[in-house]
C-alpha atoms as an extended CHARMM CRD file, in Angstrom:
* protein
*
       245  EXT
         1         1  MET       CA             11.1930000000       -9.0520000000      -10.7600000000  PROA      1               0.0000000000
         2         2  VAL       CA             14.2240000000       -9.4750000000      -12.9900000000  PROA      2               0.0000000000
         3         3  PHE       CA             15.3520000000      -13.5720000000      -14.0240000000  PROA      3               0.0000000000
         4         4  LYS       CA             18.4350000000      -14.2400000000      -15.0650000000  PROA      4               0.0000000000
         5         5  ALA       CA             19.6830000000      -16.1500000000      -18.6970000000  PROA      5               0.0000000000
         6         6  ASN       CA             19.5640000000      -19.9800000000      -17.7650000000  PROA      6               0.0000000000
         7         7  PRO       CA             22.5310000000      -21.5280000000      -20.4940000000  PROA      7               0.0000000000
         8         8  LEU       CA             20.9860000000      -24.5030000000      -19.9920000000  PROA      8               0.0000000000
         9         9  ALA       CA             17.6470000000      -23.8720000000      -21.4290000000  PROA      9               0.0000000000
        10        10  LEU       CA             16.9920000000      -24.4440000000      -25.0480000000  PROA      10              0.0000000000
        11        11  SER       CA             15.0100000000      -22.6420000000      -27.4690000000  PROA      11              0.0000000000
        12        12  VAL       CA             13.2490000000      -25.2050000000      -30.0120000000  PROA      12              0.0000000000
        13        13  PRO       CA             12.8530000000      -23.4480000000      -33.5170000000  PROA      13              0.0000000000
        14        14  GLU       CA              8.4040000000      -23.2690000000      -34.0360000000  PROA      14              0.0000000000
        15        15  PRO       CA              8.8260000000      -25.3700000000      -37.1740000000  PROA      15              0.0000000000
        16        16  ALA       CA             10.9690000000      -27.7190000000      -35.5830000000  PROA      16              0.0000000000
        17        17  PHE       CA              8.0130000000      -28.0830000000      -32.1540000000  PROA      17              0.0000000000
        18        18  GLU       CA              5.6780000000      -28.4470000000      -34.1880000000  PROA      18              0.0000000000
        19        19  SER       CA              7.5300000000      -31.5170000000      -35.9480000000  PROA      19              0.0000000000
        20        20  TRP       CA              7.9540000000      -33.2480000000      -32.8540000000  PROA      20              0.0000000000
        21        21  LEU       CA              4.8010000000      -32.7730000000      -31.7820000000  PROA      21              0.0000000000
        22        22  ARG       CA              3.5270000000      -34.4130000000      -35.5670000000  PROA      22              0.0000000000
        23        23  ASP       CA              5.6340000000      -37.5700000000      -35.3560000000  PROA      23              0.0000000000
        24        24  SER       CA              4.9080000000      -38.2690000000      -31.5720000000  PROA      24              0.0000000000
        25        25  GLY       CA              1.7310000000      -38.0580000000      -32.0010000000  PROA      25              0.0000000000
        26        26  TYR       CA              0.4130000000      -35.0890000000      -30.1680000000  PROA      26              0.0000000000
        27        27  LEU       CA             -2.1700000000      -34.4120000000      -32.2430000000  PROA      27              0.0000000000
        28        28  GLU       CA             -4.4210000000      -33.3290000000      -30.1260000000  PROA      28              0.0000000000
        29        29  ILE       CA             -1.8630000000      -30.5560000000      -28.9130000000  PROA      29              0.0000000000
        30        30  LEU       CA             -0.8460000000      -29.6670000000      -32.0940000000  PROA      30              0.0000000000
        31        31  ASP       CA             -4.8660000000      -28.8670000000      -33.0240000000  PROA      31              0.0000000000
        32        32  GLN       CA             -5.2150000000      -26.2970000000      -29.6510000000  PROA      32              0.0000000000
        33        33  ARG       CA             -1.3560000000      -24.7570000000      -30.1450000000  PROA      33              0.0000000000
        34        34  THR       CA             -2.7880000000      -23.3150000000      -33.4440000000  PROA      34              0.0000000000
        35        35  SER       CA             -5.8690000000      -22.3010000000      -32.6940000000  PROA      35              0.0000000000
        36        36  ASP       CA             -3.9240000000      -19.9920000000      -29.4850000000  PROA      36              0.0000000000
        37        37  LEU       CA             -2.1460000000      -18.2150000000      -31.8320000000  PROA      37              0.0000000000
        38        38  HSD       CA             -4.8880000000      -17.8370000000      -34.7760000000  PROA      38              0.0000000000
        39        39  ARG       CA             -6.6690000000      -16.0830000000      -31.4250000000  PROA      39              0.0000000000
        40        40  LEU       CA             -2.8780000000      -14.2040000000      -30.1500000000  PROA      40              0.0000000000
        41        41  SER       CA             -3.2020000000      -12.5700000000      -33.6810000000  PROA      41              0.0000000000
        42        42  ALA       CA             -6.1490000000      -12.1570000000      -34.5350000000  PROA      42              0.0000000000
        43        43  ALA       CA             -6.3470000000       -9.7330000000      -30.8130000000  PROA      43              0.0000000000
        44        44  ASP       CA             -3.0640000000       -8.2410000000      -32.3730000000  PROA      44              0.0000000000
        45        45  SER       CA             -4.3330000000       -7.1920000000      -35.8340000000  PROA      45              0.0000000000
        46        46  THR       CA             -7.5320000000       -5.6780000000      -34.0950000000  PROA      46              0.0000000000
        47        47  PHE       CA             -5.4140000000       -4.1720000000      -31.6210000000  PROA      47              0.0000000000
        48        48  GLU       CA             -3.3190000000       -2.5420000000      -34.3460000000  PROA      48              0.0000000000
        49        49  LEU       CA             -7.0430000000       -1.5040000000      -36.5840000000  PROA      49              0.0000000000
        50        50  ARG       CA             -8.2260000000        0.2780000000      -32.9910000000  PROA      50              0.0000000000
        51        51  ASN       CA             -4.5980000000        2.2820000000      -32.9290000000  PROA      51              0.0000000000
        52        52  SER       CA             -4.5520000000        3.5420000000      -36.2450000000  PROA      52              0.0000000000
        53        53  ALA       CA             -8.2000000000        4.8160000000      -36.0460000000  PROA      53              0.0000000000
        54        54  ALA       CA             -6.7140000000        8.4630000000      -35.5770000000  PROA      54              0.0000000000
        55        55  ASP       CA             -5.5370000000        7.7970000000      -39.6930000000  PROA      55              0.0000000000
        56        56  SER       CA             -9.3450000000        6.0270000000      -40.8310000000  PROA      56              0.0000000000
        57        57  THR       CA            -13.1250000000        5.7720000000      -39.9900000000  PROA      57              0.0000000000
        58        58  THR       CA            -13.9730000000        3.0690000000      -37.4530000000  PROA      58              0.0000000000
        59        59  THR       CA            -16.6940000000        1.8390000000      -39.3870000000  PROA      59              0.0000000000
        60        60  SER       CA            -14.2150000000        1.5720000000      -42.2550000000  PROA      60              0.0000000000
        61        61  ILE       CA            -11.5410000000       -1.2240000000      -40.2950000000  PROA      61              0.0000000000
        62        62  ILE       CA            -14.2720000000       -2.7040000000      -38.2960000000  PROA      62              0.0000000000
        63        63  CYS       CA            -15.9400000000       -3.1510000000      -41.8540000000  PROA      63              0.0000000000
        64        64  SER       CA            -12.4400000000       -4.2120000000      -43.6020000000  PROA      64              0.0000000000
        65        65  GLY       CA            -11.3400000000       -6.1360000000      -40.2000000000  PROA      65              0.0000000000
        66        66  PHE       CA            -15.3060000000       -8.4000000000      -41.1290000000  PROA      66              0.0000000000
        67        67  PHE       CA            -13.8440000000       -8.8950000000      -44.8380000000  PROA      67              0.0000000000
        68        68  VAL       CA            -10.9530000000      -10.3050000000      -43.7780000000  PROA      68              0.0000000000
        69        69  SER       CA            -11.9820000000      -12.5810000000      -41.1150000000  PROA      69              0.0000000000
        70        70  LEU       CA            -15.0350000000      -14.0070000000      -43.6610000000  PROA      70              0.0000000000
        71        71  PHE       CA            -12.0520000000      -14.2810000000      -47.0670000000  PROA      71              0.0000000000
        72        72  SER       CA             -9.9360000000      -16.1450000000      -45.0560000000  PROA      72              0.0000000000
        73        73  ARG       CA            -13.2590000000      -18.2180000000      -43.6440000000  PROA      73              0.0000000000
        74        74  ILE       CA            -14.1760000000      -18.6070000000      -47.0640000000  PROA      74              0.0000000000
        75        75  TRP       CA            -10.9300000000      -19.7450000000      -48.3270000000  PROA      75              0.0000000000
        76        76  THR       CA             -9.9980000000      -22.1130000000      -44.9940000000  PROA      76              0.0000000000
        77        77  LEU       CA            -13.3810000000      -24.3220000000      -46.2770000000  PROA      77              0.0000000000
        78        78  LEU       CA            -12.1360000000      -23.5860000000      -50.1630000000  PROA      78              0.0000000000
        79        79  SER       CA             -9.0890000000      -25.6140000000      -49.9820000000  PROA      79              0.0000000000
        80        80  LEU       CA            -10.7250000000      -28.6600000000      -48.1590000000  PROA      80              0.0000000000
        81        81  ILE       CA            -12.1920000000      -29.6390000000      -51.6410000000  PROA      81              0.0000000000
        82        82  THR       CA             -8.0800000000      -30.0640000000      -53.4830000000  PROA      82              0.0000000000
        83        83  PHE       CA             -6.5570000000      -31.9850000000      -51.5060000000  PROA      83              0.0000000000
        84        84  ASN       CA             -7.7200000000      -36.1810000000      -50.5710000000  PROA      84              0.0000000000
        85        85  PRO       CA             -9.2510000000      -36.7260000000      -47.2120000000  PROA      85              0.0000000000
        86        86  PHE       CA             -8.5360000000      -40.3670000000      -47.6210000000  PROA      86              0.0000000000
        87        87  SER       CA             -5.0400000000      -39.8230000000      -48.6190000000  PROA      87              0.0000000000
        88        88  LYS       CA             -4.1590000000      -41.7530000000      -44.7840000000  PROA      88              0.0000000000
        89        89  LEU       CA             -6.4100000000      -44.1780000000      -43.8510000000  PROA      89              0.0000000000
        90        90  VAL       CA             -5.5750000000      -47.7540000000      -44.1030000000  PROA      90              0.0000000000
        91        91  ALA       CA             -7.7130000000      -51.1060000000      -43.4550000000  PROA      91              0.0000000000
        92        92  GLU       CA             -6.6500000000      -51.1750000000      -40.7540000000  PROA      92              0.0000000000
        93        93  ASP       CA             -8.6570000000      -47.9370000000      -39.8390000000  PROA      93              0.0000000000
        94        94  PHE       CA            -11.6720000000      -50.0400000000      -39.9730000000  PROA      94              0.0000000000
        95        95  SER       CA            -11.2180000000      -53.2020000000      -38.2660000000  PROA      95              0.0000000000
        96        96  GLY       CA            -11.4560000000      -51.2550000000      -34.3350000000  PROA      96              0.0000000000
        97        97  ASP       CA            -14.1210000000      -51.2670000000      -32.2380000000  PROA      97              0.0000000000
        98        98  THR       CA            -16.7290000000      -48.2630000000      -33.0890000000  PROA      98              0.0000000000
        99        99  PRO       CA            -16.1940000000      -44.8910000000      -31.4390000000  PROA      99              0.0000000000
       100       100  SER       CA            -19.0160000000      -43.7110000000      -29.5990000000  PROA      100             0.0000000000
       101       101  TRP       CA            -22.1490000000      -41.5840000000      -31.1220000000  PROA      101             0.0000000000
       102       102  THR       CA            -22.6570000000      -39.0060000000      -27.7440000000  PROA      102             0.0000000000
       103       103  LEU       CA            -19.5090000000      -38.7180000000      -26.0480000000  PROA      103             0.0000000000
       104       104  ALA       CA            -16.3840000000      -39.5110000000      -29.1560000000  PROA      104             0.0000000000
       105       105  PHE       CA            -18.5180000000      -38.1990000000      -32.3700000000  PROA      105             0.0000000000
       106       106  PHE       CA            -20.9310000000      -35.7210000000      -31.2580000000  PROA      106             0.0000000000
       107       107  GLY       CA            -19.1390000000      -34.6800000000      -28.8560000000  PROA      107             0.0000000000
       108       108  SER       CA            -20.4010000000      -31.4880000000      -26.2760000000  PROA      108             0.0000000000
       109       109  SER       CA            -20.4270000000      -27.5750000000      -27.4560000000  PROA      109             0.0000000000
       110       110  ASP       CA            -17.4580000000      -27.6670000000      -26.7210000000  PROA      110             0.0000000000
       111       111  SER       CA            -15.8700000000      -30.0500000000      -28.7930000000  PROA      111             0.0000000000
       112       112  TYR       CA            -15.9900000000      -27.9630000000      -32.0060000000  PROA      112             0.0000000000
       113       113  SER       CA            -14.3780000000      -25.1770000000      -33.4410000000  PROA      113             0.0000000000
       114       114  PHE       CA            -14.4940000000      -22.9960000000      -36.8710000000  PROA      114             0.0000000000
       115       115  PRO       CA            -10.6700000000      -23.9030000000      -38.3730000000  PROA      115             0.0000000000
       116       116  SER       CA             -8.1240000000      -21.0440000000      -38.1930000000  PROA      116             0.0000000000
       117       117  SER       CA             -6.0610000000      -22.4700000000      -41.7030000000  PROA      117             0.0000000000
       118       118  PRO       CA             -6.2440000000      -24.6030000000      -44.3050000000  PROA      118             0.0000000000
       119       119  SER       CA             -3.3730000000      -26.4180000000      -41.9460000000  PROA      119             0.0000000000
       120       120  GLN       CA             -5.0840000000      -26.5100000000      -39.9310000000  PROA      120             0.0000000000
       121       121  ALA       CA             -7.8360000000      -28.0000000000      -41.4240000000  PROA      121             0.0000000000
       122       122  ARG       CA             -6.1650000000      -30.1560000000      -43.3600000000  PROA      122             0.0000000000
       123       123  LEU       CA             -4.7960000000      -31.9150000000      -40.0360000000  PROA      123             0.0000000000
       124       124  ARG       CA             -8.3900000000      -32.2440000000      -38.5160000000  PROA      124             0.0000000000
       125       125  VAL       CA             -9.2060000000      -34.1010000000      -41.6190000000  PROA      125             0.0000000000
       126       126  HSD       CA             -6.7120000000      -36.3710000000      -41.8530000000  PROA      126             0.0000000000
       127       127  GLU       CA             -7.0810000000      -37.0220000000      -38.2690000000  PROA      127             0.0000000000
       128       128  ASN       CA            -10.9780000000      -37.5520000000      -37.6710000000  PROA      128             0.0000000000
       129       129  VAL       CA            -11.1070000000      -40.1150000000      -41.2270000000  PROA      129             0.0000000000
       130       130  LYS       CA             -8.5930000000      -41.9500000000      -39.0750000000  PROA      130             0.0000000000
       131       131  ARG       CA            -10.9580000000      -41.8470000000      -35.9330000000  PROA      131             0.0000000000
       132       132  PHE       CA            -13.9460000000      -41.5160000000      -37.0930000000  PROA      132             0.0000000000
       133       133  ALA       CA            -13.7910000000      -43.9430000000      -40.1000000000  PROA      133             0.0000000000
       134       134  ARG       CA            -16.0730000000      -46.7990000000      -39.0540000000  PROA      134             0.0000000000
       135       135  ASN       CA            -18.9060000000      -44.2180000000      -37.6340000000  PROA      135             0.0000000000
       136       136  TYR       CA            -18.5250000000      -42.2740000000      -41.1450000000  PROA      136             0.0000000000
       137       137  ALA       CA            -18.7250000000      -45.7080000000      -43.1930000000  PROA      137             0.0000000000
       138       138  PHE       CA            -22.0820000000      -46.4230000000      -41.2080000000  PROA      138             0.0000000000
       139       139  LEU       CA            -24.0180000000      -42.6740000000      -42.1370000000  PROA      139             0.0000000000
       140       140  PHE       CA            -23.4050000000      -43.8150000000      -45.8510000000  PROA      140             0.0000000000
       141       141  ILE       CA            -25.2020000000      -46.6140000000      -45.1480000000  PROA      141             0.0000000000
       142       142  VAL       CA            -27.9680000000      -44.5920000000      -43.8830000000  PROA      142             0.0000000000
       143       143  PHE       CA            -28.4080000000      -42.2440000000      -46.3680000000  PROA      143             0.0000000000
       144       144  PHE       CA            -28.0120000000      -44.4460000000      -49.0750000000  PROA      144             0.0000000000
       145       145  ALA       CA            -30.7730000000      -46.3670000000      -47.5080000000  PROA      145             0.0000000000
       146       146  CYS       CA            -32.5530000000      -43.5190000000      -46.9010000000  PROA      146             0.0000000000
       147       147  SER       CA            -32.6560000000      -42.7180000000      -50.8230000000  PROA      147             0.0000000000
       148       148  LEU       CA            -33.5360000000      -46.0430000000      -52.2470000000  PROA      148             0.0000000000
       149       149  TYR       CA            -36.4000000000      -45.1270000000      -49.8470000000  PROA      149             0.0000000000
       150       150  GLN       CA            -37.3330000000      -42.2030000000      -51.4970000000  PROA      150             0.0000000000
       151       151  LEU       CA            -36.2540000000      -44.1360000000      -54.8580000000  PROA      151             0.0000000000
       152       152  PRO       CA            -38.5070000000      -47.1400000000      -55.3010000000  PROA      152             0.0000000000
       153       153  LEU       CA            -37.1580000000      -48.0000000000      -58.0940000000  PROA      153             0.0000000000
       154       154  ALA       CA            -33.9860000000      -48.2770000000      -57.3080000000  PROA      154             0.0000000000
       155       155  LEU       CA            -34.7400000000      -50.5130000000      -54.8200000000  PROA      155             0.0000000000
       156       156  LEU       CA            -36.3150000000      -52.6950000000      -57.5040000000  PROA      156             0.0000000000
       157       157  GLY       CA            -33.2640000000      -52.6880000000      -59.3700000000  PROA      157             0.0000000000
       158       158  LEU       CA            -30.6870000000      -53.0440000000      -56.7470000000  PROA      158             0.0000000000
       159       159  ILE       CA            -32.1100000000      -56.4150000000      -54.9690000000  PROA      159             0.0000000000
       160       160  SER       CA            -32.8120000000      -57.3010000000      -59.5260000000  PROA      160             0.0000000000
       161       161  CYS       CA            -28.7170000000      -57.5660000000      -59.1700000000  PROA      161             0.0000000000
       162       162  LEU       CA            -28.6650000000      -59.0340000000      -56.1720000000  PROA      162             0.0000000000
       163       163  ALA       CA            -31.4900000000      -62.1000000000      -57.6040000000  PROA      163             0.0000000000
       164       164  LEU       CA            -29.1040000000      -61.7410000000      -60.2530000000  PROA      164             0.0000000000
       165       165  TRP       CA            -25.5160000000      -62.5770000000      -59.0820000000  PROA      165             0.0000000000
       166       166  ASP       CA            -27.3630000000      -65.7040000000      -57.0730000000  PROA      166             0.0000000000
       167       167  VAL       CA            -29.0520000000      -66.4590000000      -59.3960000000  PROA      167             0.0000000000
       168       168  PHE       CA            -25.3440000000      -66.7190000000      -62.1660000000  PROA      168             0.0000000000
       169       169  LYS       CA            -23.7960000000      -68.7230000000      -57.9330000000  PROA      169             0.0000000000
       170       170  PHE       CA            -26.5560000000      -71.5240000000      -58.2950000000  PROA      170             0.0000000000
       171       171  CYS       CA            -26.1070000000      -71.9630000000      -61.4050000000  PROA      171             0.0000000000
       172       172  ALA       CA            -22.6930000000      -72.0710000000      -61.7590000000  PROA      172             0.0000000000
       173       173  TYR       CA            -21.8680000000      -73.9370000000      -58.5300000000  PROA      173             0.0000000000
       174       174  ARG       CA            -25.4810000000      -76.5610000000      -59.9330000000  PROA      174             0.0000000000
       175       175  TRP       CA            -23.4670000000      -76.9820000000      -63.6460000000  PROA      175             0.0000000000
       176       176  GLU       CA            -20.1220000000      -76.7560000000      -62.1560000000  PROA      176             0.0000000000
       177       177  LEU       CA            -19.2530000000      -73.9630000000      -64.3530000000  PROA      177             0.0000000000
       178       178  TYR       CA            -15.7300000000      -74.6580000000      -63.0060000000  PROA      178             0.0000000000
       179       179  ARG       CA            -14.8080000000      -77.3620000000      -65.8160000000  PROA      179             0.0000000000
       180       180  ARG       CA            -15.9440000000      -75.1880000000      -68.3980000000  PROA      180             0.0000000000
       181       181  PRO       CA            -14.1550000000      -72.0010000000      -67.9960000000  PROA      181             0.0000000000
       182       182  SER       CA            -14.4700000000      -70.1200000000      -71.6430000000  PROA      182             0.0000000000
       183       183  LEU       CA            -18.3700000000      -71.2060000000      -70.4750000000  PROA      183             0.0000000000
       184       184  ARG       CA            -18.4120000000      -69.8610000000      -67.2210000000  PROA      184             0.0000000000
       185       185  GLN       CA            -16.5260000000      -66.9800000000      -68.8600000000  PROA      185             0.0000000000
       186       186  ALA       CA            -19.2420000000      -66.0980000000      -70.9020000000  PROA      186             0.0000000000
       187       187  LEU       CA            -21.8100000000      -65.9550000000      -68.1320000000  PROA      187             0.0000000000
       188       188  LEU       CA            -20.0450000000      -64.0880000000      -65.9050000000  PROA      188             0.0000000000
       189       189  HSD       CA            -19.8510000000      -60.9720000000      -69.2090000000  PROA      189             0.0000000000
       190       190  ILE       CA            -23.5180000000      -61.0720000000      -69.7830000000  PROA      190             0.0000000000
       191       191  ALA       CA            -23.9430000000      -61.0900000000      -65.8970000000  PROA      191             0.0000000000
       192       192  GLN       CA            -22.6560000000      -58.2540000000      -65.9740000000  PROA      192             0.0000000000
       193       193  CYS       CA            -23.5940000000      -56.7620000000      -68.8540000000  PROA      193             0.0000000000
       194       194  ALA       CA            -26.6020000000      -56.9970000000      -67.3540000000  PROA      194             0.0000000000
       195       195  THR       CA            -26.6070000000      -55.9780000000      -63.7530000000  PROA      195             0.0000000000
       196       196  ALA       CA            -25.3810000000      -52.3390000000      -65.7730000000  PROA      196             0.0000000000
       197       197  ILE       CA            -28.6540000000      -52.2040000000      -67.7220000000  PROA      197             0.0000000000
       198       198  ILE       CA            -30.2930000000      -52.3090000000      -64.9880000000  PROA      198             0.0000000000
       199       199  LEU       CA            -28.4130000000      -50.2360000000      -62.4950000000  PROA      199             0.0000000000
       200       200  PHE       CA            -28.6510000000      -48.0950000000      -65.4180000000  PROA      200             0.0000000000
       201       201  PHE       CA            -32.4880000000      -48.0560000000      -66.0300000000  PROA      201             0.0000000000
       202       202  PHE       CA            -33.7570000000      -48.4210000000      -62.2500000000  PROA      202             0.0000000000
       203       203  ASN       CA            -31.4740000000      -45.4070000000      -61.8890000000  PROA      203             0.0000000000
       204       204  VAL       CA            -29.6670000000      -46.9610000000      -58.9130000000  PROA      204             0.0000000000
       205       205  GLN       CA            -26.6630000000      -44.7520000000      -59.9840000000  PROA      205             0.0000000000
       206       206  LEU       CA            -28.5990000000      -41.5800000000      -58.4220000000  PROA      206             0.0000000000
       207       207  ALA       CA            -29.7500000000      -42.8270000000      -55.6860000000  PROA      207             0.0000000000
       208       208  LEU       CA            -25.7570000000      -43.8360000000      -55.0720000000  PROA      208             0.0000000000
       209       209  LEU       CA            -23.9420000000      -40.2670000000      -56.2120000000  PROA      209             0.0000000000
       210       210  PHE       CA            -26.8590000000      -38.7870000000      -53.5110000000  PROA      210             0.0000000000
       211       211  ALA       CA            -25.4100000000      -40.8020000000      -51.2930000000  PROA      211             0.0000000000
       212       212  LEU       CA            -22.0580000000      -40.4460000000      -51.4400000000  PROA      212             0.0000000000
       213       213  GLY       CA            -22.6290000000      -36.1370000000      -52.6430000000  PROA      213             0.0000000000
       214       214  VAL       CA            -24.2700000000      -35.9350000000      -48.6970000000  PROA      214             0.0000000000
       215       215  SER       CA            -22.1460000000      -37.7880000000      -46.8970000000  PROA      215             0.0000000000
       216       216  TYR       CA            -18.9520000000      -36.5400000000      -48.1250000000  PROA      216             0.0000000000
       217       217  ALA       CA            -20.3060000000      -32.9140000000      -47.1710000000  PROA      217             0.0000000000
       218       218  VAL       CA            -21.5720000000      -34.1370000000      -43.8930000000  PROA      218             0.0000000000
       219       219  LEU       CA            -17.7370000000      -36.1770000000      -43.3440000000  PROA      219             0.0000000000
       220       220  ILE       CA            -15.7780000000      -32.6900000000      -44.6680000000  PROA      220             0.0000000000
       221       221  VAL       CA            -17.9470000000      -30.3210000000      -42.0950000000  PROA      221             0.0000000000
       222       222  HSD       CA            -18.1220000000      -32.1770000000      -39.3170000000  PROA      222             0.0000000000
       223       223  ALA       CA            -14.0390000000      -34.2310000000      -39.5080000000  PROA      223             0.0000000000
       224       224  SER       CA            -13.0480000000      -30.1410000000      -40.0280000000  PROA      224             0.0000000000
       225       225  PHE       CA            -14.9410000000      -28.3120000000      -37.2750000000  PROA      225             0.0000000000
       226       226  ARG       CA            -14.3100000000      -31.2800000000      -34.9020000000  PROA      226             0.0000000000
       227       227  LYS       CA            -11.1550000000      -30.9030000000      -32.7780000000  PROA      227             0.0000000000
       228       228  LEU       CA             -9.0700000000      -32.7500000000      -32.2670000000  PROA      228             0.0000000000
       229       229  THR       CA             -9.0420000000      -35.0110000000      -28.8200000000  PROA      229             0.0000000000
       230       230  PRO       CA             -6.3930000000      -37.5780000000      -27.3500000000  PROA      230             0.0000000000
       231       231  ALA       CA             -7.4980000000      -40.7770000000      -29.4790000000  PROA      231             0.0000000000
       232       232  LYS       CA             -7.9560000000      -42.9440000000      -25.7780000000  PROA      232             0.0000000000
       233       233  GLN       CA             -9.7270000000      -40.3200000000      -24.8380000000  PROA      233             0.0000000000
       234       234  SER       CA            -13.1890000000      -41.3850000000      -26.5760000000  PROA      234             0.0000000000
       235       235  GLN       CA            -12.7170000000      -45.2530000000      -25.1460000000  PROA      235             0.0000000000
       236       236  ARG       CA            -12.2170000000      -44.0020000000      -21.2940000000  PROA      236             0.0000000000
       237       237  ASP       CA            -15.4000000000      -42.2200000000      -21.9850000000  PROA      237             0.0000000000
       238       238  GLY       CA            -17.2070000000      -44.8570000000      -23.0530000000  PROA      238             0.0000000000
       239       239  ASN       CA            -15.8630000000      -47.4990000000      -20.7080000000  PROA      239             0.0000000000
       240       240  ARG       CA            -16.6150000000      -44.9970000000      -18.1360000000  PROA      240             0.0000000000
       241       241  ARG       CA            -20.1360000000      -44.7580000000      -19.1990000000  PROA      241             0.0000000000
       242       242  ILE       CA            -20.8430000000      -49.0340000000      -19.3310000000  PROA      242             0.0000000000
       243       243  ASP       CA            -19.2450000000      -48.6220000000      -15.8620000000  PROA      243             0.0000000000
       244       244  GLN       CA            -22.3500000000      -45.6900000000      -15.0100000000  PROA      244             0.0000000000
       245       245  ARG       CA            -24.1570000000      -48.1040000000      -16.6150000000  PROA      245             0.0000000000
């Protein structure tokens, strides 16, 4: 069957179409489209390699394709270190409801795929960090609590710092230091120096660095592998689960 050309049909360039999807908020369509294009490109490359089997051995073709795919994935992962995943994060992202852990945050096995390119990985990370900001913040608190549990001395130092500032607040209110700003400023500097000394000698910074490192690694891996879904899908799934209960 031969189709006649339609003079009313419009041909939209690929960059313009992707820009429209990005500006319109259809990031999940852009993410799926990028994965499909990469899959088609990989299939075409495999077909071309098979056609060139007459000039080279099959083993060398398979090895070259494997190493190209391996280096491409390593480059995609390394590209995640060179950008700021929090560049598009705003304070309003922490003010909403926490997305569901089971349906929205973790999802199913079909909710994950390896990013096909560095640009797709950055797109996923930026969007998922905004959507799951409260989940990532809660994970940081959990990892920090676990690190304090493993380092009781750091936990003691943190409690000492909190007690020190409570004493300073009580003394400032009891002695009416707001009427003597110079004395209040001097005591404030002393409390700050004492806090820094306590944090250093009780190794609180080690617990904090451990929690930050683990939280950042989990954030990058989850956000880059988690497929983008419609923004309201997780909310609908959560409401559906509540109705079932």
